[in-house]
Short mmCIF file of C-alpha atoms and ligand atoms in Angstrom, two decimals:
data_model
loop_
_atom_site.label_atom_id
_atom_site.label_comp_id
_atom_site.label_asym_id
_atom_site.label_seq_id
_atom_site.Cartn_x
_atom_site.Cartn_y
_atom_site.Cartn_z
CA MET A 1 3.91 20.80 -4.41
CA GLY A 2 0.74 19.11 -5.65
CA ILE A 3 -0.61 15.64 -4.95
CA GLU A 4 0.87 14.28 -8.14
CA GLN A 5 4.36 15.41 -7.16
CA ARG A 6 3.96 14.30 -3.57
CA PHE A 7 3.02 10.82 -4.69
CA GLU A 8 5.99 10.70 -7.05
CA ARG A 9 8.29 11.84 -4.27
CA VAL A 10 6.97 9.20 -1.85
CA ALA A 11 7.33 6.50 -4.51
CA ASP A 12 10.92 7.54 -5.25
CA GLU A 13 11.74 7.54 -1.57
CA VAL A 14 10.16 4.14 -0.97
CA ALA A 15 12.36 2.77 -3.75
CA GLU A 16 15.40 4.46 -2.24
CA VAL A 17 14.76 3.07 1.26
CA CYS A 18 14.21 -0.40 -0.25
CA ARG A 19 17.53 -0.31 -2.08
CA ALA A 20 19.36 0.98 1.00
CA ALA A 21 17.88 -1.96 2.93
CA GLY A 22 18.90 -4.44 0.23
CA ARG A 23 15.32 -4.95 -0.89
CA ASN A 24 13.80 -4.88 -4.36
CA PRO A 25 11.50 -1.82 -4.70
CA GLY A 26 9.02 -4.03 -6.55
CA GLU A 27 8.34 -5.86 -3.27
CA VAL A 28 6.61 -2.87 -1.66
CA ARG A 29 3.18 -1.69 -2.69
CA ILE A 30 2.14 1.85 -1.79
CA VAL A 31 -1.50 2.18 -0.78
CA ALA A 32 -2.46 5.85 -1.07
CA VAL A 33 -4.90 6.39 1.80
CA SER A 34 -7.52 8.67 0.27
CA LYS A 35 -9.99 8.59 3.19
CA THR A 36 -9.83 12.36 3.79
CA VAL A 37 -9.96 13.53 0.18
CA GLY A 38 -12.39 13.56 -2.72
CA PRO A 39 -12.36 11.95 -6.17
CA GLU A 40 -10.40 14.80 -7.76
CA ALA A 41 -7.47 14.21 -5.41
CA VAL A 42 -7.58 10.52 -6.31
CA ARG A 43 -7.35 11.47 -9.98
CA GLN A 44 -4.25 13.56 -9.29
CA ALA A 45 -2.61 10.70 -7.42
CA VAL A 46 -3.36 8.38 -10.35
CA THR A 47 -1.64 10.89 -12.64
CA GLY A 48 1.37 10.73 -10.31
CA GLY A 49 1.44 6.94 -10.68
CA ALA A 50 -0.71 5.65 -7.80
CA HIS A 51 -2.73 2.51 -8.45
CA ASP A 52 -3.66 1.35 -4.96
CA PHE A 53 -5.98 3.32 -2.71
CA GLY A 54 -7.15 2.78 0.86
CA GLU A 55 -10.47 3.80 2.38
CA ASN A 56 -11.85 3.32 5.88
CA ARG A 57 -15.56 3.87 5.20
CA PRO A 58 -17.66 1.55 3.04
CA ASP A 59 -19.56 4.42 1.38
CA SER A 60 -16.46 6.29 0.23
CA LEU A 61 -14.88 2.99 -0.79
CA MET A 62 -17.86 2.17 -3.01
CA GLU A 63 -18.12 5.67 -4.45
CA LYS A 64 -14.46 6.06 -5.36
CA ALA A 65 -14.00 2.47 -6.51
CA ALA A 66 -16.93 2.97 -8.90
CA LEU A 67 -15.33 6.15 -10.27
CA TYR A 68 -11.90 4.54 -10.63
CA PRO A 69 -12.57 0.87 -11.34
CA ASP A 70 -9.17 0.33 -12.94
CA GLU A 71 -7.37 1.06 -9.67
CA THR A 72 -7.05 -1.38 -6.78
CA TRP A 73 -9.12 -0.57 -3.69
CA HIS A 74 -8.23 -1.55 -0.14
CA PHE A 75 -10.46 -1.46 2.92
CA ILE A 76 -8.45 -0.42 5.97
CA GLY A 77 -11.21 0.65 8.38
CA ASN A 78 -13.24 -0.77 11.18
CA ILE A 79 -15.53 -3.55 9.89
CA GLN A 80 -19.23 -3.41 10.68
CA SER A 81 -21.20 -6.60 10.02
CA ARG A 82 -24.01 -5.04 8.08
CA ARG A 83 -21.61 -3.26 5.71
CA ILE A 84 -19.64 -6.37 4.82
CA PRO A 85 -21.44 -6.98 1.48
CA ALA A 86 -20.59 -3.39 0.44
CA ILE A 87 -16.95 -3.81 1.43
CA VAL A 88 -16.64 -7.17 -0.33
CA GLY A 89 -18.26 -5.66 -3.42
CA SER A 90 -15.49 -3.08 -3.83
CA ALA A 91 -12.35 -4.12 -1.97
CA THR A 92 -9.60 -6.20 -3.51
CA LEU A 93 -7.95 -6.55 -0.12
CA ILE A 94 -9.43 -6.08 3.37
CA HIS A 95 -6.65 -5.19 5.84
CA SER A 96 -8.61 -5.07 9.06
CA LEU A 97 -10.15 -8.45 9.85
CA TYR A 98 -9.84 -9.58 13.45
CA GLU A 99 -13.20 -11.07 14.41
CA GLU A 100 -14.39 -14.58 13.67
CA ARG A 101 -17.99 -13.49 13.09
CA HIS A 102 -16.78 -11.02 10.45
CA ALA A 103 -14.72 -13.71 8.77
CA ARG A 104 -17.84 -15.85 8.43
CA LYS A 105 -19.84 -12.94 7.02
CA ILE A 106 -17.11 -12.07 4.56
CA ASP A 107 -17.15 -15.69 3.41
CA GLU A 108 -20.91 -15.53 2.84
CA ALA A 109 -20.76 -12.19 1.04
CA ALA A 110 -17.85 -13.31 -1.14
CA ALA A 111 -19.65 -16.54 -2.03
CA ALA A 112 -22.71 -14.52 -3.03
CA ALA A 113 -20.53 -12.20 -5.12
CA GLY A 114 -18.75 -15.13 -6.77
CA LYS A 115 -15.31 -14.16 -5.51
CA VAL A 116 -12.65 -15.25 -3.06
CA GLN A 117 -11.95 -12.33 -0.75
CA ASP A 118 -8.33 -11.60 0.08
CA VAL A 119 -7.87 -10.42 3.67
CA LEU A 120 -5.14 -9.54 6.13
CA LEU A 121 -5.52 -10.22 9.84
CA GLU A 122 -5.05 -7.11 11.97
CA VAL A 123 -2.77 -7.64 14.94
CA ASN A 124 -2.38 -5.40 17.96
CA VAL A 125 1.30 -6.16 18.44
CA SER A 126 1.99 -3.48 21.00
CA GLY A 127 -1.01 -4.40 23.15
CA GLU A 128 -2.20 -0.80 23.54
CA ALA A 129 -5.75 -0.73 24.85
CA SER A 130 -6.74 1.95 22.34
CA LYS A 131 -5.83 -0.22 19.35
CA SER A 132 -7.98 -2.78 17.63
CA GLY A 133 -6.75 -6.11 16.38
CA LEU A 134 -5.95 -9.57 17.62
CA ALA A 135 -3.52 -10.28 20.40
CA PRO A 136 -0.56 -12.07 18.78
CA ASP A 137 -1.48 -15.30 20.60
CA ASP A 138 -4.97 -15.30 19.09
CA VAL A 139 -3.95 -15.04 15.44
CA ALA A 140 -3.48 -18.79 14.91
CA LYS A 141 -7.05 -19.47 15.98
CA LEU A 142 -8.57 -17.03 13.48
CA LEU A 143 -6.27 -18.40 10.79
CA ASP A 144 -7.70 -21.86 11.46
CA VAL A 145 -11.24 -20.54 11.20
CA CYS A 146 -10.45 -18.78 7.91
CA GLY A 147 -8.83 -21.97 6.64
CA GLN A 148 -12.28 -23.59 6.76
CA LEU A 149 -13.88 -20.80 4.73
CA SER A 150 -13.61 -21.40 1.00
CA HIS A 151 -14.27 -17.79 -0.02
CA VAL A 152 -11.75 -16.15 2.30
CA ARG A 153 -8.03 -16.21 1.61
CA VAL A 154 -5.65 -14.88 4.25
CA ARG A 155 -2.81 -13.03 2.54
CA GLY A 156 -0.87 -11.95 5.61
CA LEU A 157 -0.93 -9.59 8.58
CA MET A 158 -1.50 -5.90 9.24
CA THR A 159 -0.61 -3.69 12.18
CA MET A 160 -0.56 -0.08 13.33
CA ALA A 161 2.50 0.86 15.36
CA PRO A 162 2.35 2.99 18.50
CA ARG A 163 2.73 6.66 17.67
CA GLY A 164 5.85 8.68 18.22
CA GLU A 165 8.29 6.43 19.97
CA ARG A 166 10.84 5.11 17.61
CA CYS A 167 11.78 2.11 19.69
CA ALA A 168 8.20 0.97 20.26
CA THR A 169 7.47 1.44 16.56
CA HIS A 170 10.41 -0.71 15.61
CA ASP A 171 9.41 -3.41 18.11
CA ALA A 172 5.87 -3.55 16.73
CA PHE A 173 7.07 -4.00 13.13
CA GLU A 174 9.66 -6.59 14.10
CA GLY A 175 7.05 -8.36 16.19
CA LEU A 176 4.71 -8.64 13.21
CA VAL A 177 7.51 -9.98 11.00
CA ARG A 178 8.40 -12.65 13.54
CA LEU A 179 4.78 -13.62 14.06
CA GLN A 180 4.30 -14.06 10.32
CA ALA A 181 7.40 -16.26 10.11
CA VAL A 182 6.26 -18.48 12.98
CA LEU A 183 2.74 -18.89 11.59
CA ARG A 184 4.04 -19.53 8.12
CA SER A 185 6.35 -22.30 9.24
CA GLY A 186 3.36 -24.17 10.67
CA MET A 187 1.17 -23.84 7.56
CA ARG A 188 0.40 -26.11 4.65
CA ALA A 189 2.66 -25.18 1.73
CA ASP A 190 -0.16 -23.80 -0.43
CA ARG A 191 -1.39 -21.56 2.39
CA ALA A 192 2.11 -20.41 3.31
CA ALA A 193 2.78 -19.45 -0.32
CA VAL A 194 0.04 -16.81 -0.31
CA PHE A 195 0.49 -15.72 3.33
CA ASP A 196 3.19 -13.32 2.24
CA GLY A 197 1.74 -9.87 2.96
CA LEU A 198 2.80 -7.46 5.71
CA SER A 199 0.79 -4.24 5.75
CA MET A 200 2.59 -1.87 8.09
CA GLY A 201 3.86 1.70 8.02
CA MET A 202 2.05 5.03 7.60
CA SER A 203 3.14 8.59 6.77
CA GLU A 204 5.26 8.96 9.89
CA ASP A 205 6.82 5.53 10.17
CA TRP A 206 6.84 3.85 6.76
CA ARG A 207 10.63 3.97 6.44
CA GLU A 208 11.04 1.91 9.59
CA ALA A 209 8.37 -0.50 8.29
CA VAL A 210 10.07 -0.95 4.93
CA ARG A 211 13.39 -1.64 6.61
CA ALA A 212 11.66 -4.25 8.80
CA GLY A 213 10.08 -6.00 5.80
CA ALA A 214 6.71 -4.37 4.96
CA THR A 215 5.22 -5.42 1.63
CA ILE A 216 2.43 -2.82 1.82
CA VAL A 217 2.69 0.69 3.26
CA ARG A 218 -0.47 2.74 3.85
CA ILE A 219 0.30 6.41 3.29
CA GLY A 220 -2.26 9.18 3.61
CA ARG A 221 -1.06 12.60 4.77
CA ALA A 222 2.38 12.46 3.14
CA ILE A 223 0.57 12.22 -0.21
CA PHE A 224 -2.65 14.15 0.28
CA ASP A 225 -1.97 16.73 3.00
CA ASP A 226 -0.06 19.82 2.02
CA ALA A 227 0.63 20.64 5.67
CA PHE A 228 2.16 17.27 6.54
CA GLU A 229 5.56 17.71 8.09
CA ASP A 230 7.89 14.90 7.28
CA VAL A 231 10.34 14.06 10.02
CA PRO A 232 12.26 11.09 8.62
CA PHE A 233 13.59 8.53 11.04
C1 PLP B 1 -5.53 6.87 8.08
C2 PLP B 1 -4.85 5.55 8.06
C3 PLP B 1 -3.59 5.41 7.46
C4 PLP B 1 -2.81 6.57 6.86
O1 PLP B 1 -2.34 7.40 7.87
P1 PLP B 1 -1.39 8.64 7.55
O2 PLP B 1 -0.76 8.96 8.85
O3 PLP B 1 -2.26 9.72 7.02
O4 PLP B 1 -0.40 8.18 6.53
C5 PLP B 1 -3.03 4.14 7.44
N1 PLP B 1 -3.66 3.08 7.98
C6 PLP B 1 -4.86 3.18 8.55
C7 PLP B 1 -5.49 1.97 9.13
C8 PLP B 1 -5.50 4.42 8.62
O5 PLP B 1 -6.70 4.51 9.21
#
């Protein structure tokens, strides 16, 4: 099976899992994570129907976004201060903001580029030391900071679940959903209206994420890696 077919299969399955969970398939956006593949693979995914792509390095983001400007590009990687203008120049949505100093730099870069940058705040729900992101209790503070920045708009939350253990995965997704609800209930109505995104779920755990309420799934290997073994749970 080629990339085109694998994307189509993932898209069909996402729709199926949505319907089984009583959700509208239109509520879930599939970000095809193209970080390990070249421009030709991106082209094949586009042929299969993909329109959102995720990259974790500013250089590849810029290169591929320039080749495929009609698609929507997401930055999902670790943010480095000095690369923020490059990221802001190409990304429609930044999923991985968790530091105040980066928020301020994104605001500056977006102002210079004449745009308002949409971002998600990355949360380390499970508290694993190896994971980046805000502790759940620190999210409100960064939200307040971003609320003062006129060129940054917080569109929701992002997390990576612990690998392998079904129960821990489920808890992380549910934890993010609850956190979003709590934060939303304390927000001004205009802010709450756009704070509707939940980026969670990857090749191995996206089904669980969709059932929990993900609005964005970030899928790499299941689309681009021929050797990926799907073990649905
Ligand atoms: C690589 C990556 C993904 C995609 O992971 P797969 O397991 O290949 O689907 C999703 N999110 C982030 C942040 C990543 O770095």
